Each structure stands twice: as structure tokens, then as C-alpha cells.
Short mmCIF file of the N, C-alpha and C atoms (twelve columns), coordinates in Angstrom:
data_MODEL
# 
_entry.id   MODEL 
# 
loop_
_atom_site.group_PDB 
_atom_site.id 
_atom_site.type_symbol 
_atom_site.label_atom_id 
_atom_site.label_alt_id 
_atom_site.label_comp_id 
_atom_site.label_asym_id 
_atom_site.label_seq_id 
_atom_site.Cartn_x 
_atom_site.Cartn_y 
_atom_site.Cartn_z 
_atom_site.pdbx_PDB_model_num 
ATOM 1   N N  . MET A 1  38.837 -60.624  32.408 1 
ATOM 2   C CA . MET A 1  40.196 -61.053  32.580 1 
ATOM 3   C C  . MET A 1  40.318 -62.025  33.758 1 
ATOM 4   N N  . PHE A 2  39.606 -61.743  34.840 1 
ATOM 5   C CA . PHE A 2  39.687 -62.601  36.016 1 
ATOM 6   C C  . PHE A 2  39.202 -64.020  35.720 1 
ATOM 7   N N  . MET A 3  38.097 -64.149  34.994 1 
ATOM 8   C CA . MET A 3  37.545 -65.468  34.690 1 
ATOM 9   C C  . MET A 3  38.493 -66.268  33.804 1 
ATOM 10  N N  . THR A 4  39.102 -65.653  32.836 1 
ATOM 11  C CA . THR A 4  40.036 -66.326  31.951 1 
ATOM 12  C C  . THR A 4  41.274 -66.777  32.723 1 
ATOM 13  N N  . ASP A 5  41.782 -65.932  33.591 1 
ATOM 14  C CA . ASP A 5  42.949 -66.272  34.395 1 
ATOM 15  C C  . ASP A 5  42.635 -67.437  35.338 1 
ATOM 16  N N  . HIS A 6  41.469 -67.420  35.937 1 
ATOM 17  C CA . HIS A 6  41.057 -68.470  36.858 1 
ATOM 18  C C  . HIS A 6  40.898 -69.807  36.115 1 
ATOM 19  N N  . MET A 7  40.285 -69.795  34.965 1 
ATOM 20  C CA . MET A 7  40.076 -71.014  34.178 1 
ATOM 21  C C  . MET A 7  41.389 -71.573  33.645 1 
ATOM 22  N N  . SER A 8  42.318 -70.720  33.302 1 
ATOM 23  C CA . SER A 8  43.592 -71.229  32.793 1 
ATOM 24  C C  . SER A 8  44.372 -71.944  33.891 1 
ATOM 25  N N  . ARG A 9  44.157 -71.558  35.143 1 
ATOM 26  C CA . ARG A 9  44.816 -72.268  36.242 1 
ATOM 27  C C  . ARG A 9  44.139 -73.595  36.554 1 
ATOM 28  N N  . LEU A 10 42.853 -73.694  36.322 1 
ATOM 29  C CA . LEU A 10 42.116 -74.916  36.640 1 
ATOM 30  C C  . LEU A 10 42.140 -75.950  35.513 1 
ATOM 31  N N  . ARG A 11 42.461 -75.541  34.297 1 
ATOM 32  C CA . ARG A 11 42.450 -76.452  33.157 1 
ATOM 33  C C  . ARG A 11 43.343 -77.685  33.381 1 
ATOM 34  N N  . PRO A 12 44.584 -77.544  33.864 1 
ATOM 35  C CA . PRO A 12 45.393 -78.742  34.107 1 
ATOM 36  C C  . PRO A 12 44.809 -79.649  35.194 1 
ATOM 37  N N  . VAL A 13 44.195 -79.059  36.196 1 
ATOM 38  C CA . VAL A 13 43.573 -79.859  37.261 1 
ATOM 39  C C  . VAL A 13 42.451 -80.706  36.683 1 
ATOM 40  N N  . PHE A 14 41.589 -80.086  35.876 1 
ATOM 41  C CA . PHE A 14 40.500 -80.828  35.250 1 
ATOM 42  C C  . PHE A 14 41.029 -81.901  34.299 1 
ATOM 43  N N  . GLY A 15 42.076 -81.573  33.598 1 
ATOM 44  C CA . GLY A 15 42.672 -82.545  32.675 1 
ATOM 45  C C  . GLY A 15 43.211 -83.770  33.400 1 
ATOM 46  N N  . TRP A 16 43.957 -83.555  34.468 1 
ATOM 47  C CA . TRP A 16 44.486 -84.686  35.242 1 
ATOM 48  C C  . TRP A 16 43.364 -85.484  35.906 1 
ATOM 49  N N  . ALA A 17 42.340 -84.799  36.388 1 
ATOM 50  C CA . ALA A 17 41.204 -85.486  37.003 1 
ATOM 51  C C  . ALA A 17 40.501 -86.381  35.981 1 
ATOM 52  N N  . ALA A 18 40.290 -85.858  34.781 1 
ATOM 53  C CA . ALA A 18 39.645 -86.655  33.734 1 
ATOM 54  C C  . ALA A 18 40.501 -87.854  33.353 1 
ATOM 55  N N  . LEU A 19 41.807 -87.649  33.261 1 
ATOM 56  C CA . LEU A 19 42.705 -88.758  32.948 1 
ATOM 57  C C  . LEU A 19 42.657 -89.826  34.044 1 
ATOM 58  N N  . GLY A 20 42.610 -89.394  35.289 1 
ATOM 59  C CA . GLY A 20 42.522 -90.336  36.406 1 
ATOM 60  C C  . GLY A 20 41.240 -91.150  36.371 1 
ATOM 61  N N  . VAL A 21 40.133 -90.505  36.056 1 
ATOM 62  C CA . VAL A 21 38.851 -91.207  35.964 1 
ATOM 63  C C  . VAL A 21 38.888 -92.228  34.832 1 
ATOM 64  N N  . LEU A 22 39.426 -91.853  33.688 1 
ATOM 65  C CA . LEU A 22 39.525 -92.794  32.567 1 
ATOM 66  C C  . LEU A 22 40.428 -93.976  32.901 1 
ATOM 67  N N  . LEU A 23 41.528 -93.705  33.550 1 
ATOM 68  C CA . LEU A 23 42.445 -94.779  33.935 1 
ATOM 69  C C  . LEU A 23 41.788 -95.736  34.921 1 
ATOM 70  N N  . ALA A 24 41.099 -95.191  35.913 1 
ATOM 71  C CA . ALA A 24 40.415 -96.035  36.899 1 
ATOM 72  C C  . ALA A 24 39.329 -96.887  36.240 1 
ATOM 73  N N  . ALA A 25 38.599 -96.306  35.298 1 
ATOM 74  C CA . ALA A 25 37.560 -97.059  34.598 1 
ATOM 75  C C  . ALA A 25 38.167 -98.184  33.769 1 
ATOM 76  N N  . GLY A 26 39.291 -97.925  33.125 1 
ATOM 77  C CA . GLY A 26 39.953 -98.965  32.333 1 
ATOM 78  C C  . GLY A 26 40.470 -100.102 33.191 1 
ATOM 79  N N  . VAL A 27 41.046 -99.770  34.334 1 
ATOM 80  C CA . VAL A 27 41.545 -100.804 35.254 1 
ATOM 81  C C  . VAL A 27 40.388 -101.648 35.770 1 
ATOM 82  N N  . ALA A 28 39.300 -101.008 36.149 1 
ATOM 83  C CA . ALA A 28 38.135 -101.743 36.649 1 
ATOM 84  C C  . ALA A 28 37.558 -102.667 35.584 1 
ATOM 85  N N  . GLN A 29 37.501 -102.177 34.347 1 
ATOM 86  C CA . GLN A 29 36.974 -103.003 33.261 1 
ATOM 87  C C  . GLN A 29 37.878 -104.201 32.999 1 
ATOM 88  N N  . SER A 30 39.189 -103.993 33.012 1 
ATOM 89  C CA . SER A 30 40.121 -105.094 32.786 1 
ATOM 90  C C  . SER A 30 40.033 -106.134 33.895 1 
ATOM 91  N N  . ALA A 31 39.953 -105.680 35.129 1 
ATOM 92  C CA . ALA A 31 39.859 -106.603 36.258 1 
ATOM 93  C C  . ALA A 31 38.572 -107.418 36.180 1 
ATOM 94  N N  . THR A 32 37.473 -106.768 35.795 1 
ATOM 95  C CA . THR A 32 36.204 -107.476 35.672 1 
ATOM 96  C C  . THR A 32 36.274 -108.516 34.556 1 
ATOM 97  N N  . ALA A 33 36.853 -108.161 33.442 1 
ATOM 98  C CA . ALA A 33 36.961 -109.095 32.321 1 
ATOM 99  C C  . ALA A 33 37.826 -110.300 32.695 1 
ATOM 100 N N  . LEU A 34 38.936 -110.065 33.394 1 
ATOM 101 C CA . LEU A 34 39.791 -111.174 33.803 1 
ATOM 102 C C  . LEU A 34 39.098 -112.067 34.823 1 
ATOM 103 N N  . ARG A 35 38.372 -111.458 35.745 1 
ATOM 104 C CA . ARG A 35 37.690 -112.234 36.772 1 
ATOM 105 C C  . ARG A 35 36.605 -113.104 36.141 1 
ATOM 106 N N  . GLU A 36 35.865 -112.545 35.177 1 
ATOM 107 C CA . GLU A 36 34.800 -113.299 34.522 1 
ATOM 108 C C  . GLU A 36 35.345 -114.415 33.652 1 
ATOM 109 N N  . SER A 37 36.513 -114.215 33.080 1 
ATOM 110 C CA . SER A 37 37.080 -115.250 32.217 1 
ATOM 111 C C  . SER A 37 37.764 -116.345 33.015 1 
ATOM 112 N N  . GLY A 38 37.937 -116.139 34.324 1 
ATOM 113 C CA . GLY A 38 38.566 -117.149 35.160 1 
ATOM 114 C C  . GLY A 38 40.078 -117.098 35.123 1 
ATOM 115 N N  . ALA A 39 40.656 -116.050 34.544 1 
ATOM 116 C CA . ALA A 39 42.106 -115.958 34.459 1 
ATOM 117 C C  . ALA A 39 42.743 -115.683 35.819 1 
ATOM 118 N N  . ILE A 40 42.010 -115.021 36.711 1 
ATOM 119 C CA . ILE A 40 42.525 -114.746 38.046 1 
ATOM 120 C C  . ILE A 40 41.928 -115.769 38.994 1 
ATOM 121 N N  . GLN A 41 42.761 -116.581 39.591 1 
ATOM 122 C CA . GLN A 41 42.313 -117.563 40.556 1 
ATOM 123 C C  . GLN A 41 43.184 -117.459 41.785 1 
ATOM 124 N N  . PRO A 42 42.591 -117.681 42.947 1 
ATOM 125 C CA . PRO A 42 43.421 -117.704 44.142 1 
ATOM 126 C C  . PRO A 42 44.421 -118.849 44.056 1 
ATOM 127 N N  . PRO A 43 45.559 -118.762 44.771 1 
ATOM 128 C CA . PRO A 43 46.587 -119.783 44.659 1 
ATOM 129 C C  . PRO A 43 46.099 -121.197 44.974 1 
ATOM 130 N N  . ASP A 44 45.127 -121.351 45.860 1 
ATOM 131 C CA . ASP A 44 44.641 -122.674 46.231 1 
ATOM 132 C C  . ASP A 44 43.376 -123.074 45.480 1 
ATOM 133 N N  . ALA A 45 43.080 -122.402 44.363 1 
ATOM 134 C CA . ALA A 45 41.852 -122.679 43.629 1 
ATOM 135 C C  . ALA A 45 41.860 -124.095 43.056 1 
ATOM 136 N N  . ARG A 46 43.004 -124.583 42.614 1 
ATOM 137 C CA . ARG A 46 43.097 -125.938 42.070 1 
ATOM 138 C C  . ARG A 46 43.391 -126.908 43.203 1 
ATOM 139 N N  . THR A 47 42.687 -127.994 43.210 1 
ATOM 140 C CA . THR A 47 42.943 -129.005 44.229 1 
ATOM 141 C C  . THR A 47 44.158 -129.837 43.825 1 
ATOM 142 N N  . ALA A 48 44.711 -130.537 44.787 1 
ATOM 143 C CA . ALA A 48 45.842 -131.414 44.497 1 
ATOM 144 C C  . ALA A 48 45.427 -132.485 43.483 1 
ATOM 145 N N  . GLN A 49 44.206 -132.940 43.578 1 
ATOM 146 C CA . GLN A 49 43.708 -133.949 42.647 1 
ATOM 147 C C  . GLN A 49 43.684 -133.402 41.224 1 
ATOM 148 N N  . GLN A 50 43.353 -132.134 41.045 1 
ATOM 149 C CA . GLN A 50 43.369 -131.521 39.714 1 
ATOM 150 C C  . GLN A 50 44.799 -131.294 39.241 1 
ATOM 151 N N  . MET A 51 45.675 -130.862 40.151 1 
ATOM 152 C CA . MET A 51 47.061 -130.583 39.778 1 
ATOM 153 C C  . MET A 51 47.785 -131.837 39.330 1 
ATOM 154 N N  . PHE A 52 47.454 -132.955 39.947 1 
ATOM 155 C CA . PHE A 52 48.141 -134.211 39.642 1 
ATOM 156 C C  . PHE A 52 47.132 -135.250 39.156 1 
ATOM 157 N N  . ALA A 53 46.407 -134.899 38.108 1 
ATOM 158 C CA . ALA A 53 45.367 -135.769 37.566 1 
ATOM 159 C C  . ALA A 53 45.940 -137.095 37.060 1 
ATOM 160 N N  . ASP A 54 47.217 -137.105 36.691 1 
ATOM 161 C CA . ASP A 54 47.835 -138.333 36.185 1 
ATOM 162 C C  . ASP A 54 48.276 -139.259 37.313 1 
ATOM 163 N N  . ALA A 55 48.005 -138.903 38.568 1 
ATOM 164 C CA . ALA A 55 48.353 -139.745 39.722 1 
ATOM 165 C C  . ALA A 55 47.085 -140.013 40.529 1 
ATOM 166 N N  . PRO A 56 46.253 -140.959 40.088 1 
ATOM 167 C CA . PRO A 56 44.957 -141.183 40.737 1 
ATOM 168 C C  . PRO A 56 45.069 -141.640 42.196 1 
ATOM 169 N N  . ASP A 57 46.196 -142.222 42.572 1 
ATOM 170 C CA . ASP A 57 46.358 -142.693 43.946 1 
ATOM 171 C C  . ASP A 57 46.927 -141.622 44.866 1 
ATOM 172 N N  . GLY A 58 47.231 -140.462 44.334 1 
ATOM 173 C CA . GLY A 58 47.704 -139.363 45.152 1 
ATOM 174 C C  . GLY A 58 49.176 -139.079 44.994 1 
ATOM 175 N N  . VAL A 59 49.575 -137.915 45.505 1 
ATOM 176 C CA . VAL A 59 50.961 -137.464 45.472 1 
ATOM 177 C C  . VAL A 59 51.315 -137.007 46.873 1 
ATOM 178 N N  . ASP A 60 52.364 -137.574 47.415 1 
ATOM 179 C CA . ASP A 60 52.818 -137.226 48.748 1 
ATOM 180 C C  . ASP A 60 53.419 -135.820 48.729 1 
ATOM 181 N N  . PRO A 61 52.992 -134.932 49.633 1 
ATOM 182 C CA . PRO A 61 53.528 -133.570 49.613 1 
ATOM 183 C C  . PRO A 61 54.903 -133.433 50.274 1 
ATOM 184 N N  . ILE A 62 55.514 -134.531 50.679 1 
ATOM 185 C CA . ILE A 62 56.821 -134.469 51.321 1 
ATOM 186 C C  . ILE A 62 57.887 -134.186 50.260 1 
ATOM 187 N N  . VAL A 63 58.671 -133.144 50.472 1 
ATOM 188 C CA . VAL A 63 59.738 -132.768 49.547 1 
ATOM 189 C C  . VAL A 63 61.031 -133.381 50.051 1 
ATOM 190 N N  . THR A 64 61.750 -134.079 49.164 1 
ATOM 191 C CA . THR A 64 62.968 -134.779 49.589 1 
ATOM 192 C C  . THR A 64 64.242 -134.007 49.309 1 
ATOM 193 N N  . GLY A 65 64.133 -132.862 48.690 1 
ATOM 194 C CA . GLY A 65 65.315 -132.062 48.390 1 
ATOM 195 C C  . GLY A 65 65.393 -130.843 49.295 1 
ATOM 196 N N  . PRO A 66 66.424 -130.031 49.098 1 
ATOM 197 C CA . PRO A 66 66.551 -128.826 49.919 1 
ATOM 198 C C  . PRO A 66 65.462 -127.802 49.572 1 
ATOM 199 N N  . VAL A 67 64.890 -127.210 50.594 1 
ATOM 200 C CA . VAL A 67 63.867 -126.179 50.410 1 
ATOM 201 C C  . VAL A 67 64.177 -125.003 51.333 1 
ATOM 202 N N  . SER A 68 63.569 -123.876 51.043 1 
ATOM 203 C CA . SER A 68 63.811 -122.674 51.842 1 
ATOM 204 C C  . SER A 68 63.055 -122.746 53.167 1 
ATOM 205 N N  . ALA A 69 63.492 -121.932 54.084 1 
ATOM 206 C CA . ALA A 69 62.813 -121.837 55.375 1 
ATOM 207 C C  . ALA A 69 61.391 -121.308 55.188 1 
ATOM 208 N N  . ALA A 70 61.205 -120.424 54.213 1 
ATOM 209 C CA . ALA A 70 59.875 -119.876 53.942 1 
ATOM 210 C C  . ALA A 70 58.926 -120.985 53.470 1 
ATOM 211 N N  . PHE A 71 59.431 -121.888 52.634 1 
ATOM 212 C CA . PHE A 71 58.587 -122.989 52.161 1 
ATOM 213 C C  . PHE A 71 58.242 -123.928 53.311 1 
ATOM 214 N N  . LYS A 72 59.200 -124.216 54.168 1 
ATOM 215 C CA . LYS A 72 58.926 -125.066 55.335 1 
ATOM 216 C C  . LYS A 72 57.868 -124.430 56.225 1 
ATOM 217 N N  . GLN A 73 57.944 -123.120 56.405 1 
ATOM 218 C CA . GLN A 73 56.948 -122.413 57.217 1 
ATOM 219 C C  . GLN A 73 55.586 -122.452 56.541 1 
ATOM 220 N N  . ARG A 74 55.573 -122.304 55.214 1 
ATOM 221 C CA . ARG A 74 54.316 -122.362 54.466 1 
ATOM 222 C C  . ARG A 74 53.662 -123.726 54.636 1 
ATOM 223 N N  . GLN A 75 54.460 -124.802 54.589 1 
ATOM 224 C CA . GLN A 75 53.918 -126.148 54.797 1 
ATOM 225 C C  . GLN A 75 53.383 -126.312 56.213 1 
ATOM 226 N N  . LYS A 76 54.108 -125.769 57.177 1 
ATOM 227 C CA . LYS A 76 53.671 -125.869 58.575 1 
ATOM 228 C C  . LYS A 76 52.349 -125.124 58.767 1 
ATOM 229 N N  . ASP A 77 52.246 -123.921 58.186 1 
ATOM 230 C CA . ASP A 77 51.022 -123.123 58.307 1 
ATOM 231 C C  . ASP A 77 49.826 -123.807 57.653 1 
ATOM 232 N N  . ALA A 78 50.060 -124.588 56.602 1 
ATOM 233 C CA . ALA A 78 48.981 -125.266 55.880 1 
ATOM 234 C C  . ALA A 78 48.676 -126.652 56.454 1 
ATOM 235 N N  . ASN A 79 49.375 -127.030 57.538 1 
ATOM 236 C CA . ASN A 79 49.187 -128.351 58.170 1 
ATOM 237 C C  . ASN A 79 49.392 -129.495 57.180 1 
ATOM 238 N N  . CYS A 80 50.430 -129.400 56.393 1 
ATOM 239 C CA . CYS A 80 50.704 -130.403 55.365 1 
ATOM 240 C C  . CYS A 80 51.035 -131.774 55.949 1 
ATOM 241 N N  . ASP A 81 51.598 -131.812 57.157 1 
ATOM 242 C CA . ASP A 81 51.978 -133.102 57.738 1 
ATOM 243 C C  . ASP A 81 50.769 -133.952 58.115 1 
ATOM 244 N N  . THR A 82 49.581 -133.344 58.244 1 
ATOM 245 C CA . THR A 82 48.379 -134.111 58.576 1 
ATOM 246 C C  . THR A 82 47.392 -134.179 57.415 1 
ATOM 247 N N  . ALA A 83 47.733 -133.599 56.264 1 
ATOM 248 C CA . ALA A 83 46.821 -133.587 55.112 1 
ATOM 249 C C  . ALA A 83 46.688 -134.992 54.528 1 
ATOM 250 N N  . VAL A 84 45.461 -135.311 54.100 1 
ATOM 251 C CA . VAL A 84 45.164 -136.628 53.524 1 
ATOM 252 C C  . VAL A 84 44.619 -136.421 52.113 1 
ATOM 253 N N  . TRP A 85 45.113 -137.199 51.169 1 
ATOM 254 C CA . TRP A 85 44.700 -137.120 49.766 1 
ATOM 255 C C  . TRP A 85 43.219 -137.344 49.663 1 
ATOM 256 N N  . PRO A 86 42.470 -136.637 48.885 1 
ATOM 257 C CA . PRO A 86 42.821 -135.590 47.943 1 
ATOM 258 C C  . PRO A 86 42.726 -134.189 48.552 1 
ATOM 259 N N  . ASN A 87 42.579 -134.075 49.862 1 
ATOM 260 C CA . ASN A 87 42.437 -132.776 50.510 1 
ATOM 261 C C  . ASN A 87 43.783 -132.225 50.964 1 
ATOM 262 N N  . VAL A 88 44.732 -132.161 50.043 1 
ATOM 263 C CA . VAL A 88 46.064 -131.627 50.331 1 
ATOM 264 C C  . VAL A 88 46.113 -130.208 49.779 1 
ATOM 265 N N  . PRO A 89 46.381 -129.206 50.620 1 
ATOM 266 C CA . PRO A 89 46.428 -127.829 50.125 1 
ATOM 267 C C  . PRO A 89 47.532 -127.617 49.095 1 
ATOM 268 N N  . ARG A 90 47.324 -126.696 48.192 1 
ATOM 269 C CA . ARG A 90 48.304 -126.361 47.155 1 
ATOM 270 C C  . ARG A 90 49.614 -125.880 47.777 1 
ATOM 271 N N  . ALA A 91 49.522 -125.238 48.929 1 
ATOM 272 C CA . ALA A 91 50.715 -124.700 49.591 1 
ATOM 273 C C  . ALA A 91 51.691 -125.796 50.011 1 
ATOM 274 N N  . CYS A 92 51.249 -127.036 50.048 1 
ATOM 275 C CA . CYS A 92 52.125 -128.134 50.461 1 
ATOM 276 C C  . CYS A 92 53.134 -128.518 49.387 1 
ATOM 277 N N  . TYR A 93 52.893 -128.105 48.171 1 
ATOM 278 C CA . TYR A 93 53.758 -128.485 47.057 1 
ATOM 279 C C  . TYR A 93 54.633 -127.303 46.649 1 
ATOM 280 N N  . PRO A 94 55.854 -127.563 46.248 1 
ATOM 281 C CA . PRO A 94 56.720 -126.462 45.793 1 
ATOM 282 C C  . PRO A 94 56.183 -125.856 44.495 1 
ATOM 283 N N  . ASP A 95 56.509 -124.594 44.280 1 
ATOM 284 C CA . ASP A 95 56.050 -123.899 43.066 1 
ATOM 285 C C  . ASP A 95 56.786 -124.371 41.843 1 
# 
């Protein structure tokens, strides 16, 4: 009786543990597949030259319209005012 009572209390624990392991394995497999396929790229993975391939002479990162304070700070952090084509960080351009 003691062994049966003890096992009946542990059955849900083992069940949740197994579910957690399966979930973690599925997430890891999905992340690996996406990484290998190139679907996940860091935000600055594309160069300005790639982003604006139709502008061979370059694109000025200066925005002439209203922008948020966060975007202005992002440009300042990326040193956009001193960037020279084609080495202009992606952060210099609005999303």
C-alpha cells in the first residue's frame, strides 16, 4: 500500500517533468533550424549597401521628418553623424 500511495503522488511530477523536457527539446530544435536557415539575423546583419542596392551612390542617413527621442538616441549611439557610405550602420535608418 505504501509503494502505491507514494507512486501515485509522484506520477504528476514525472509527467510534468517529461512534458518540460519535450518542450525544451522542441524549442531547441526550432531555434537550431531557424538559425541554420538564416531566418534569424541580428538587426545590423544587412549592410546599408545591401538595404539600398538600388542606390549605388549611397543613401544619406539624415532623417528630415519628425522622429522619436529614442530614434535620435539610437542614431547618436551608432555615431551616424560620422558614418561614411557604405559603412553606415542599420541603426541610422528608421524602421
